[in-house]
CSV table of C-alpha atoms in Angstrom, one decimal:
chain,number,residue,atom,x,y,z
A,1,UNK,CA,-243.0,116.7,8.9
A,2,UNK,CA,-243.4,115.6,12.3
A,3,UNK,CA,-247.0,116.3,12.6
A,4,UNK,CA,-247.2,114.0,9.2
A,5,UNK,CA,-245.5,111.1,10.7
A,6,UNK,CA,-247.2,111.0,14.0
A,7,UNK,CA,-251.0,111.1,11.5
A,8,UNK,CA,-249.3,108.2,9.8
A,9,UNK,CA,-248.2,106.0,13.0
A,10,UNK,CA,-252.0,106.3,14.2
A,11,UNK,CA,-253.0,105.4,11.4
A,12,UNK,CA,-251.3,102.3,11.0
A,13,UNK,CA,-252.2,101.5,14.6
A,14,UNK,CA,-255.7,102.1,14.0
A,15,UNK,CA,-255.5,99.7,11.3
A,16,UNK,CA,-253.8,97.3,12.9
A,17,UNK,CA,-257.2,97.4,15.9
A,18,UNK,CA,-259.3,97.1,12.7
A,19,UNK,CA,-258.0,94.5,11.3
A,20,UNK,CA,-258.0,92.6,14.9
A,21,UNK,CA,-262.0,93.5,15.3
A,22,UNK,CA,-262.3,91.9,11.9
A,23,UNK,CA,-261.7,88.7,12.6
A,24,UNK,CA,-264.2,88.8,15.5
A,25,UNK,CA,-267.6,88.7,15.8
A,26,UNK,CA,-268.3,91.9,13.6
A,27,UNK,CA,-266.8,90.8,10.9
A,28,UNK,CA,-270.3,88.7,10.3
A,29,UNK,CA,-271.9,91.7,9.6
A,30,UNK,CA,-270.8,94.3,7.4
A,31,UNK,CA,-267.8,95.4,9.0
A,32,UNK,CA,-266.8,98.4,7.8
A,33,UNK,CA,-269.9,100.7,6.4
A,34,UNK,CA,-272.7,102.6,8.7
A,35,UNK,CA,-274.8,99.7,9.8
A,36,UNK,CA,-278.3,99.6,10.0
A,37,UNK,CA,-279.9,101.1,13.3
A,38,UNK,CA,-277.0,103.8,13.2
A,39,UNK,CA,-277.9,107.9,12.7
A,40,UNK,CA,-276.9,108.7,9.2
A,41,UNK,CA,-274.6,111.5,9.7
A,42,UNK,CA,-275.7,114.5,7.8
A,43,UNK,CA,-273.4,116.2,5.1
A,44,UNK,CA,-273.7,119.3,2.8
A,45,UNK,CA,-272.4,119.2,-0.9
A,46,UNK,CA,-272.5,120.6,-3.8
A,47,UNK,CA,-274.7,118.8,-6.9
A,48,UNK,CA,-274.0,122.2,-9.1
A,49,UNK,CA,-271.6,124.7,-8.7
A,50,UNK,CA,-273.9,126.9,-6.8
A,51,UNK,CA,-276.0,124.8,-5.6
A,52,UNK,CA,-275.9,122.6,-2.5
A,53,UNK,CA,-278.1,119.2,-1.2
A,54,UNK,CA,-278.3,118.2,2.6
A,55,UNK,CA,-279.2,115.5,3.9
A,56,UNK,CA,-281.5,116.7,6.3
A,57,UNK,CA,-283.4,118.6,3.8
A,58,UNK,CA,-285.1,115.2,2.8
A,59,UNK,CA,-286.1,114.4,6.9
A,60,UNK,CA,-289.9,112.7,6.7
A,61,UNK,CA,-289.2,110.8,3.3
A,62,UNK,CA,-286.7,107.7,2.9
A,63,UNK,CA,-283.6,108.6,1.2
A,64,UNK,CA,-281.3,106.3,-0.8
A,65,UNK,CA,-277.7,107.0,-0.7
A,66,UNK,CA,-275.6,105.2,-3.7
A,67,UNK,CA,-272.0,106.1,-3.0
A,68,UNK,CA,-269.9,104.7,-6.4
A,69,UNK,CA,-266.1,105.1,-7.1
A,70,UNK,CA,-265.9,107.4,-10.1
A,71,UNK,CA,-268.1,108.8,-12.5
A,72,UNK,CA,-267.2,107.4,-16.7
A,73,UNK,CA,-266.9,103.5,-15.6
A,74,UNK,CA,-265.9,102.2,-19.1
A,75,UNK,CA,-269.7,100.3,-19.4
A,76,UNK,CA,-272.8,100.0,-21.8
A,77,UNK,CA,-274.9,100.8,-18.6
A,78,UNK,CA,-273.7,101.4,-15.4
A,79,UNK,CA,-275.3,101.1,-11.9
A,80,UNK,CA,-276.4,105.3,-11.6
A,81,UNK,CA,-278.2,104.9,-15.6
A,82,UNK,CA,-280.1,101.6,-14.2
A,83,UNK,CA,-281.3,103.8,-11.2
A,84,UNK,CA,-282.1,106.4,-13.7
A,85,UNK,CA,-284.4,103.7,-15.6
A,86,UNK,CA,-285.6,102.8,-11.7
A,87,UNK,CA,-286.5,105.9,-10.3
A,88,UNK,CA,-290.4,105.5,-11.2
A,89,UNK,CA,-290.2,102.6,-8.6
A,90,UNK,CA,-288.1,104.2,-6.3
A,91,UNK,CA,-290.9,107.3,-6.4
A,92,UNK,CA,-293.6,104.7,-5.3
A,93,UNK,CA,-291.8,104.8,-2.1
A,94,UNK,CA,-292.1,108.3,-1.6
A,95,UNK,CA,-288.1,107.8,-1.5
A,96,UNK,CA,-285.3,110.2,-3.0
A,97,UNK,CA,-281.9,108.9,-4.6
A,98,UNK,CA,-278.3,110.6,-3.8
A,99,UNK,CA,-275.1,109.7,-5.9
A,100,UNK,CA,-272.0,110.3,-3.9
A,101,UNK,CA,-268.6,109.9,-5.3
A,102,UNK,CA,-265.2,111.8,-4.9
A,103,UNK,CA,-265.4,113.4,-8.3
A,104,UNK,CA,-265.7,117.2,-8.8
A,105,UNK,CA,-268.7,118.8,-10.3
A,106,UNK,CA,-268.2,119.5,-13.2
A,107,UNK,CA,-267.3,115.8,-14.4
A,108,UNK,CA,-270.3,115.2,-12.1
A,109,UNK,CA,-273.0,117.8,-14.3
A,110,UNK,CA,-271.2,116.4,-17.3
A,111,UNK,CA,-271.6,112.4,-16.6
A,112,UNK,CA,-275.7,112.9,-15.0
A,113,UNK,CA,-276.0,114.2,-18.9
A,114,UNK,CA,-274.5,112.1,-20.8
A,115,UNK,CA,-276.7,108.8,-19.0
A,116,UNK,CA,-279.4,111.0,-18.3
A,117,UNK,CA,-279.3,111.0,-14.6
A,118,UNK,CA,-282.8,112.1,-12.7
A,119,UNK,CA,-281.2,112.4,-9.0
A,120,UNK,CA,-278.3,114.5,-7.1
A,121,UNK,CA,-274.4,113.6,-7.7
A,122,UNK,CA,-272.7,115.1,-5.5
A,123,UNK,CA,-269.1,115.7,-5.2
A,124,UNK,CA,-267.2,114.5,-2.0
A,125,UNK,CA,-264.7,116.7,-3.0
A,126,UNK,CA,-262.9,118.9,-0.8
A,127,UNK,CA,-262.3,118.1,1.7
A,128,UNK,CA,-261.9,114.4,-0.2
A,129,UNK,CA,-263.9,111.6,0.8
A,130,UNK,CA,-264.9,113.2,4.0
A,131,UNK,CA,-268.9,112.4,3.9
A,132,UNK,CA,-267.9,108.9,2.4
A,133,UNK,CA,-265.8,108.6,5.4
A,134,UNK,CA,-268.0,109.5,7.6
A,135,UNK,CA,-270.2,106.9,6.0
A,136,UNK,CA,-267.0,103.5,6.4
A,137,UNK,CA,-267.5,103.8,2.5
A,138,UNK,CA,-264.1,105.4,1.4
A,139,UNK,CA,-260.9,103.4,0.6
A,140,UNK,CA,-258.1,105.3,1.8
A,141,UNK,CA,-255.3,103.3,0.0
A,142,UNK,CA,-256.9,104.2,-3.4
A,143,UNK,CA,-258.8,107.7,-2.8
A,144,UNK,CA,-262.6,106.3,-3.9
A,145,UNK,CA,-265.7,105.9,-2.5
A,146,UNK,CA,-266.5,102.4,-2.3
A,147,UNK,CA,-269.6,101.1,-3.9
A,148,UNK,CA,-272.4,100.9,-0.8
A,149,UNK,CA,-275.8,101.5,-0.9
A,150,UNK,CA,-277.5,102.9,2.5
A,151,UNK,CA,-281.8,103.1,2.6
A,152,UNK,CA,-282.4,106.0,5.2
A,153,UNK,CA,-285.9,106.4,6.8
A,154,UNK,CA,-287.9,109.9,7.3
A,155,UNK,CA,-286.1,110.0,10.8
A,156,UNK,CA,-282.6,109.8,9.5
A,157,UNK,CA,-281.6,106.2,10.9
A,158,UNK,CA,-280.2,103.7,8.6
A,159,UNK,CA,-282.6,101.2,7.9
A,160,UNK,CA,-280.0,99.1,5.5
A,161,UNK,CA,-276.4,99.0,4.1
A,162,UNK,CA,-274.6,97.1,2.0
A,163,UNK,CA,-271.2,97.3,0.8
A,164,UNK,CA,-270.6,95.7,-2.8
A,165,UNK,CA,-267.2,93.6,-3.7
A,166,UNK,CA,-265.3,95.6,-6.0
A,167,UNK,CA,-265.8,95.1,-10.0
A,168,UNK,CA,-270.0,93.6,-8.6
A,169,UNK,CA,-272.7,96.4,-9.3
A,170,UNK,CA,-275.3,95.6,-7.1
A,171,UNK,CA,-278.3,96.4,-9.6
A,172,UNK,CA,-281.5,97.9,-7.4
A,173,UNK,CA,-282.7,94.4,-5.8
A,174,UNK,CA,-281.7,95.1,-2.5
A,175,UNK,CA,-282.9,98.8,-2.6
A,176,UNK,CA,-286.0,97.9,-3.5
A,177,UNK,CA,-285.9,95.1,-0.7
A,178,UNK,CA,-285.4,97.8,1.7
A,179,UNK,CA,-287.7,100.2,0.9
A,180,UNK,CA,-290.1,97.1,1.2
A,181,UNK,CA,-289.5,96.1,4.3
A,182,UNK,CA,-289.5,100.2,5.3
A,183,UNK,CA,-292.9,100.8,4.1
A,184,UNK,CA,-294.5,97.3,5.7
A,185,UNK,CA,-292.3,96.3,8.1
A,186,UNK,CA,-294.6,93.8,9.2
A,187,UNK,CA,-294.4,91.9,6.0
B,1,UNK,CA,-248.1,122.4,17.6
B,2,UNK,CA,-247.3,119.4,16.4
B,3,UNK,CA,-248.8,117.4,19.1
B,4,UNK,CA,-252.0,119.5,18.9
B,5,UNK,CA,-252.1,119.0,15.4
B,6,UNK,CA,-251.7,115.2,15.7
B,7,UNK,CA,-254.7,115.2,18.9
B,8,UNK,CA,-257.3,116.9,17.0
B,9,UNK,CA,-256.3,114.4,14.0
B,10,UNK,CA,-256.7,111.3,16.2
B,11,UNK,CA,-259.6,113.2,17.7
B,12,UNK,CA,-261.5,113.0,14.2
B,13,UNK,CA,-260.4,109.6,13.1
B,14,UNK,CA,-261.5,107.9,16.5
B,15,UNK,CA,-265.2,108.5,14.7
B,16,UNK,CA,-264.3,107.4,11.4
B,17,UNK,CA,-262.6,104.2,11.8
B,18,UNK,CA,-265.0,102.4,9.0
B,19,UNK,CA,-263.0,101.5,6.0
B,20,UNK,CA,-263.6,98.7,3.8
B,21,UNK,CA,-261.7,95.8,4.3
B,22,UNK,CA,-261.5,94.5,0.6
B,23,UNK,CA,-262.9,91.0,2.4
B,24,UNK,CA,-266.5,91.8,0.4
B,25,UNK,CA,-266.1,88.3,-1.7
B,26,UNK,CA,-265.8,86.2,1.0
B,27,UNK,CA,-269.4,86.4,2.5
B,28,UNK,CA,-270.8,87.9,-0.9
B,29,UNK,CA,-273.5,85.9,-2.3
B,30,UNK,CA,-275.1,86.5,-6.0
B,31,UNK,CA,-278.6,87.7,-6.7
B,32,UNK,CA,-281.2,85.0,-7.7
B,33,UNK,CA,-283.9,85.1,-9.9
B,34,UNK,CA,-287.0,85.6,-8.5
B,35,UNK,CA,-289.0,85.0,-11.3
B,36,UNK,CA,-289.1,81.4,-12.0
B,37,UNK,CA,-289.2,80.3,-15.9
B,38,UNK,CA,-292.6,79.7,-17.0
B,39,UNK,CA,-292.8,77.7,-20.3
B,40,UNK,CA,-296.1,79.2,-20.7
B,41,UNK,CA,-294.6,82.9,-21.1
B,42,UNK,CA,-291.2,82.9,-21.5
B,43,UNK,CA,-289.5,82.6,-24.6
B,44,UNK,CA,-287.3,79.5,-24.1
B,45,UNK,CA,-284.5,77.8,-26.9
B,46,UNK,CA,-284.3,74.2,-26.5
B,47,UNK,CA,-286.1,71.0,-24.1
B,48,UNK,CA,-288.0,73.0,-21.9
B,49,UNK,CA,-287.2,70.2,-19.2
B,50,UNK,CA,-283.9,70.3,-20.0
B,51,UNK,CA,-281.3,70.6,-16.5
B,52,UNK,CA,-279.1,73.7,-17.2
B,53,UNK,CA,-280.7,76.6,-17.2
B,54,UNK,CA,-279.6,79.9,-18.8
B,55,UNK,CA,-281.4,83.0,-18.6
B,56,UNK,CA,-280.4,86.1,-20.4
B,57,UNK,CA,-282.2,89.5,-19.7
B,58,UNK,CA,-280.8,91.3,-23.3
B,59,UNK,CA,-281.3,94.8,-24.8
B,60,UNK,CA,-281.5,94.6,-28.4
B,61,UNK,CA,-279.3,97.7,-28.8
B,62,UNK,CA,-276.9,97.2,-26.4
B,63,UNK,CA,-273.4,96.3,-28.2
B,64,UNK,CA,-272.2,94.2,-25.2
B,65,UNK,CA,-275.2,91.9,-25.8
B,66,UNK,CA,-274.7,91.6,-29.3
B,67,UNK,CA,-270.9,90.4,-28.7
B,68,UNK,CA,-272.6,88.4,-25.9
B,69,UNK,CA,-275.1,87.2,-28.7
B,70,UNK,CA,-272.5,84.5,-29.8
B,71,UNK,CA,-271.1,83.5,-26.9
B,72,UNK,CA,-274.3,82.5,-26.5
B,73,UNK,CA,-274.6,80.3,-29.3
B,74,UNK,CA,-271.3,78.7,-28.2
B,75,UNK,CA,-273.0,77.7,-24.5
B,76,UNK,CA,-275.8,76.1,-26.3
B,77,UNK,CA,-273.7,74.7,-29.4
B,78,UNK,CA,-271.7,72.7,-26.0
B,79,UNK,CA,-274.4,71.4,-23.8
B,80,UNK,CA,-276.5,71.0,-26.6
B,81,UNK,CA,-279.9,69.1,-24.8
B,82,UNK,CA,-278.6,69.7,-21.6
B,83,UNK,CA,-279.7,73.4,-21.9
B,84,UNK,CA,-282.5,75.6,-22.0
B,85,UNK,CA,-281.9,78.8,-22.8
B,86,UNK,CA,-284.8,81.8,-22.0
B,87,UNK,CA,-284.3,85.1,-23.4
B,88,UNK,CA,-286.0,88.1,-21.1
B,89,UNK,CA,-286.3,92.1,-22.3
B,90,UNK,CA,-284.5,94.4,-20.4
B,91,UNK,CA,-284.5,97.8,-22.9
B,92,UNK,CA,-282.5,100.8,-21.3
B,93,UNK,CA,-284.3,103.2,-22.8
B,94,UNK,CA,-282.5,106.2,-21.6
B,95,UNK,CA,-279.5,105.1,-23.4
B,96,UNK,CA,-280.6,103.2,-26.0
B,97,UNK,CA,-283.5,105.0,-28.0
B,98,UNK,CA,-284.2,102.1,-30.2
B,99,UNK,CA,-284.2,99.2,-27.7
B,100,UNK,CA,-287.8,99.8,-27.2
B,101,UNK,CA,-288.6,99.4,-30.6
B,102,UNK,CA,-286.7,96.6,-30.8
B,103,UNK,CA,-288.0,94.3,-28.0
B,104,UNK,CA,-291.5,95.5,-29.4
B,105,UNK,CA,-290.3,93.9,-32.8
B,106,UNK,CA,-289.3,90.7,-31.1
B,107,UNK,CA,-292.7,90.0,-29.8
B,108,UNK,CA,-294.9,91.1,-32.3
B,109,UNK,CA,-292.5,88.4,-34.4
B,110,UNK,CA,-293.1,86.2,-31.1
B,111,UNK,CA,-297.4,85.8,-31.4
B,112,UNK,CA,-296.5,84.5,-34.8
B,113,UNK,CA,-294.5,82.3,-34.0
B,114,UNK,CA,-291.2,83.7,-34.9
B,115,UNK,CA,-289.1,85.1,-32.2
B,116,UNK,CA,-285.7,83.3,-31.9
B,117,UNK,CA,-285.9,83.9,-35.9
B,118,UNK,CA,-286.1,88.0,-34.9
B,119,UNK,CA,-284.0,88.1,-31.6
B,120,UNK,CA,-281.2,86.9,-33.9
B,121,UNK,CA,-281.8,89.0,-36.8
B,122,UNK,CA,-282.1,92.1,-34.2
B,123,UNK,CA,-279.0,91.2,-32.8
B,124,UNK,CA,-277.2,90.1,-36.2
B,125,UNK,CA,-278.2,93.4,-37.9
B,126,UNK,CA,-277.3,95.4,-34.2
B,127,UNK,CA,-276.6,99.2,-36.9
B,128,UNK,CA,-279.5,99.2,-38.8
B,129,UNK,CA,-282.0,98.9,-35.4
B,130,UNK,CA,-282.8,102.6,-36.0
B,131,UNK,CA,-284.4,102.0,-39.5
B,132,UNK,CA,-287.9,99.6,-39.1
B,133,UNK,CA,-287.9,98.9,-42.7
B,134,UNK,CA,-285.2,96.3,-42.2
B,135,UNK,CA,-286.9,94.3,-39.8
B,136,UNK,CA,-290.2,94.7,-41.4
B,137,UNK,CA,-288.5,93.2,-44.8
B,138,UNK,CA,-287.5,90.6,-42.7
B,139,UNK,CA,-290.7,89.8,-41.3
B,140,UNK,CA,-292.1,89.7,-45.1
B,141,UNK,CA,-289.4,86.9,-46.0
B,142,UNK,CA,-289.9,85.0,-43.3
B,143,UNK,CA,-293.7,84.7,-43.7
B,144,UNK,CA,-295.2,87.0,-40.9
B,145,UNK,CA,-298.4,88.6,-41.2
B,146,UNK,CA,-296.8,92.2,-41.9
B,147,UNK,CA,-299.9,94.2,-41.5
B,148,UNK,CA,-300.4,92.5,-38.3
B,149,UNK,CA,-297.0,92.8,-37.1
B,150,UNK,CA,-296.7,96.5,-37.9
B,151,UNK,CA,-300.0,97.2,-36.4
B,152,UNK,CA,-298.8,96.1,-33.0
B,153,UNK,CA,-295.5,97.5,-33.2
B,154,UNK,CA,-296.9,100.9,-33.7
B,155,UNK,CA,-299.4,100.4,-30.8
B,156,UNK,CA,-297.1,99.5,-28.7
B,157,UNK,CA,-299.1,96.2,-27.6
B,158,UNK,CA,-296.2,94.4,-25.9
B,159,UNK,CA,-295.1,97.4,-23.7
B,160,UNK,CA,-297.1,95.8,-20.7
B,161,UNK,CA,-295.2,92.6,-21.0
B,162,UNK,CA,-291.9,94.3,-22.1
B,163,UNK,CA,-292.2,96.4,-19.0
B,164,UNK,CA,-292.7,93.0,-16.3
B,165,UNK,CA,-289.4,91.7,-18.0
B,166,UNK,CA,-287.6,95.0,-17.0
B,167,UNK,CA,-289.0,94.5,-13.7
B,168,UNK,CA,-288.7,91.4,-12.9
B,169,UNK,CA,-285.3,91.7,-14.3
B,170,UNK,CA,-284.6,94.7,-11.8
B,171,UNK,CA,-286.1,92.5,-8.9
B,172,UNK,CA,-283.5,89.7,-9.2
B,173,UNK,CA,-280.6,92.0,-8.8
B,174,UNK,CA,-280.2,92.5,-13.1
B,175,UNK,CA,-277.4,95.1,-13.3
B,176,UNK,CA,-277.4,96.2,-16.6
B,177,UNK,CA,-277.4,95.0,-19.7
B,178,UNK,CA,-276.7,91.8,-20.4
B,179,UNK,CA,-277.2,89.8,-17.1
B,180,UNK,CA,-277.3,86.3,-17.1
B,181,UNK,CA,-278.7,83.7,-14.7
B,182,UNK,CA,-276.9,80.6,-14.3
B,183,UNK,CA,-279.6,77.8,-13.0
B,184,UNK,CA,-281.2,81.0,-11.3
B,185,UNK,CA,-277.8,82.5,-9.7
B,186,UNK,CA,-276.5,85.8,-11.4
B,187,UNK,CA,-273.6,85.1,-12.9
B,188,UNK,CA,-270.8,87.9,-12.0
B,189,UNK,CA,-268.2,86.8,-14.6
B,190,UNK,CA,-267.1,87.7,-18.0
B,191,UNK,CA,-270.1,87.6,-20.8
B,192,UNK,CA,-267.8,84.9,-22.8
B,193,UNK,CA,-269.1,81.2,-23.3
B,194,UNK,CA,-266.4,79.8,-21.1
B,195,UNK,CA,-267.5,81.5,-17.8
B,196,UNK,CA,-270.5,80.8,-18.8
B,197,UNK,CA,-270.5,77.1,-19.1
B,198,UNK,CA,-268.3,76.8,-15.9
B,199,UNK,CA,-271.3,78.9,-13.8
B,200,UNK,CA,-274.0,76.3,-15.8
B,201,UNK,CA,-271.7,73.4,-14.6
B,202,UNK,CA,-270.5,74.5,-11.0
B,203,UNK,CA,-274.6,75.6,-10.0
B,204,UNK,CA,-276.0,72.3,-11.5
């Protein structure tokens, strides 16, 4: 009990600091995710039961990391079946595409079916949110991943990041922006 | 133990401050289009000079574009001259195994000079999509060249253009299916002629 209440008093310092350092300059930029020019921290998870995906595994090709709040979002077509219909473009890049949300697997393997999903979902499982964490792209209060996009180059930096407001579904523009400026960055 | 406990915890979190502050909306700004309306390509409803400017990019199939499909006619029904309305193809073909078809249908009916006539018998007769004979007896009552329009249907001569719609589309930030573009700013809000109108209005 004791250990709980001393994990909850730091917390509520440490967002008390956070919400100071929001209202400074940072708070121009995006204030809470991994911005760009930071090392993508690398995770292992599981996309099948058995079956595991690492980050690092992609090193020497951009990666595109789509964290989302839950799989079944009561839409026609959600944000992971438009990547689906995407993915030839996102292939010209040379570029890979990772789902991330706190979901377990089997609603994962079941939902990549059902909209025909071409790319890793992987479950943030256990322990819960830890790689979105890791990431600034999980909402404690409500246990979700939040919906941010992050375009990793072949050396594992973030190039770009962006963290969506909730209910908006960013669509791929600002992917395919990235991977863009990534390929010509003189452009 | 407990303080040990509680060190190693702050230890971890002192890394992982990053949360999301819920403050997204405040510096969020909408997609644009980035493919400016081009009267000599697009398929446009009303003056093509006209000040408002609605663009839709639509899947035939899609059932939130066919109860979109009225509120439609409610936006232009209002601003009457004031609006041109452009209608653009954005088929999700992994989910929707006839939209292809569809837009295909659509723009054979287009070269003959037919499309708004069926882009609102597609989207009126949503159930039967999967059966071509319906379309194709409407094409014969409203005077198309059937043997002409099933000729390019079935070789799939508007997949080119149907296919610089999607992307396009993807390019300025479409999110699914439909999106809407409000004087060229996506418009976020409900897919109901209200919101609508007030986006038209408030981006004039």
């Amino acid at each position: 009990m004791k250990t709980i209440s001393l994990q909850r008093n730091r917390r509520k310092r440490i967002s008390q600091t956070r919400a100071q350092r929001v209202g400074g300059k940072s708070a121009r930029r995006n204030p809470s995710i991994l911005n760009p020019g930071r090392k993508a921290p690398n995770f292992s998870l599981n996309s099948t039961p058995d079956q595991k995906v690492s980050l690092k595994d992609f090193r020497g090709q951009p990666v595109i990391l789509a964290f989302y709040p839950a799989d079944w979002s009561p839409v026609c077509t959600d944000q992971l079946s438009l990547y689906a219909m995407v993915m030839p473009e996102f292939k010209k890049f040379n570029a890979e595409l990772i789902a991330i949300s706190v979901d377990n697997i089997w609603s994962h393997l079941a939902f990549a079916k059902d909209r025909k999903l071409n790319f890793p979902v992987l479950a943030d499982f256990e322990p819960k949110g830890e790689v979105s964490r890791k990431y600034g792209a999980f909402k404690e209060k409500i246990g979700e991943s939040a919906r941010a996009l992050f375009v990793i180059d072949g050396e594992g930096i973030v190039r770009w990041s962006h963290l969506s407001p909730d209910g908006v579904n960013p669509g791929a523009e600002g992917i395919l922006t990235a991977l863009d400026q990534l390929a010509k960055p003189n452009a | 133990m407990a303080t040990t406990t509680a060190t190693r915890h702050s230890r971890r979190t002192s890394k992982t401050l990053l949360e999301p502050t819920g403050k997204e909306l405040e510096t969020y700004e909408a997609p644009k289009l980035v493919i400016p309306v081009d009267p000599g390509r697009d398929h446009i409803q009303g003056d093509p000079k006209a000040i408002l400017t609605l663009v839709e990019y639509g899947d035939y199939q899609c059932p939130f574009c066919g109860a979109a499909y009225p509120e439609v006619k409610k936006v232009q029904k209002e601003l009457g001259s004031k609006l041109r309305f452009v209608f653009r193809n954005f088929p999700l073909t992994n989910v929707h195994e006839f939209a292809q078809v569809a837009a295909e249908t659509a723009e054979a009916a287009n070269v003959q000079g037919k499309f708004w006539e069926m882009h609102d018998f597609l989207y009126e007769h949503q159930r039967t999509l999967g059966d071509n004979s319906v379309a194709l007896g409407y094409a014969k009552k409203i005077g198309l060249d059937t043997q002409k329009f099933e000729r390019e249907i079935s070789q799939h001569v508007y997949q080119k253009r149907i296919k610089e719609d999607f992307m396009g589309g993807v390019r300025s930030g479409v999110n699914g299916t439909p999106t809407f573009y409000a004087n060229g700013v996506r418009h976020d809000g409900p897919a109901e002629a209200e919101a609508i109108i007030e986006s038209l209005r408030a981006k004039s």
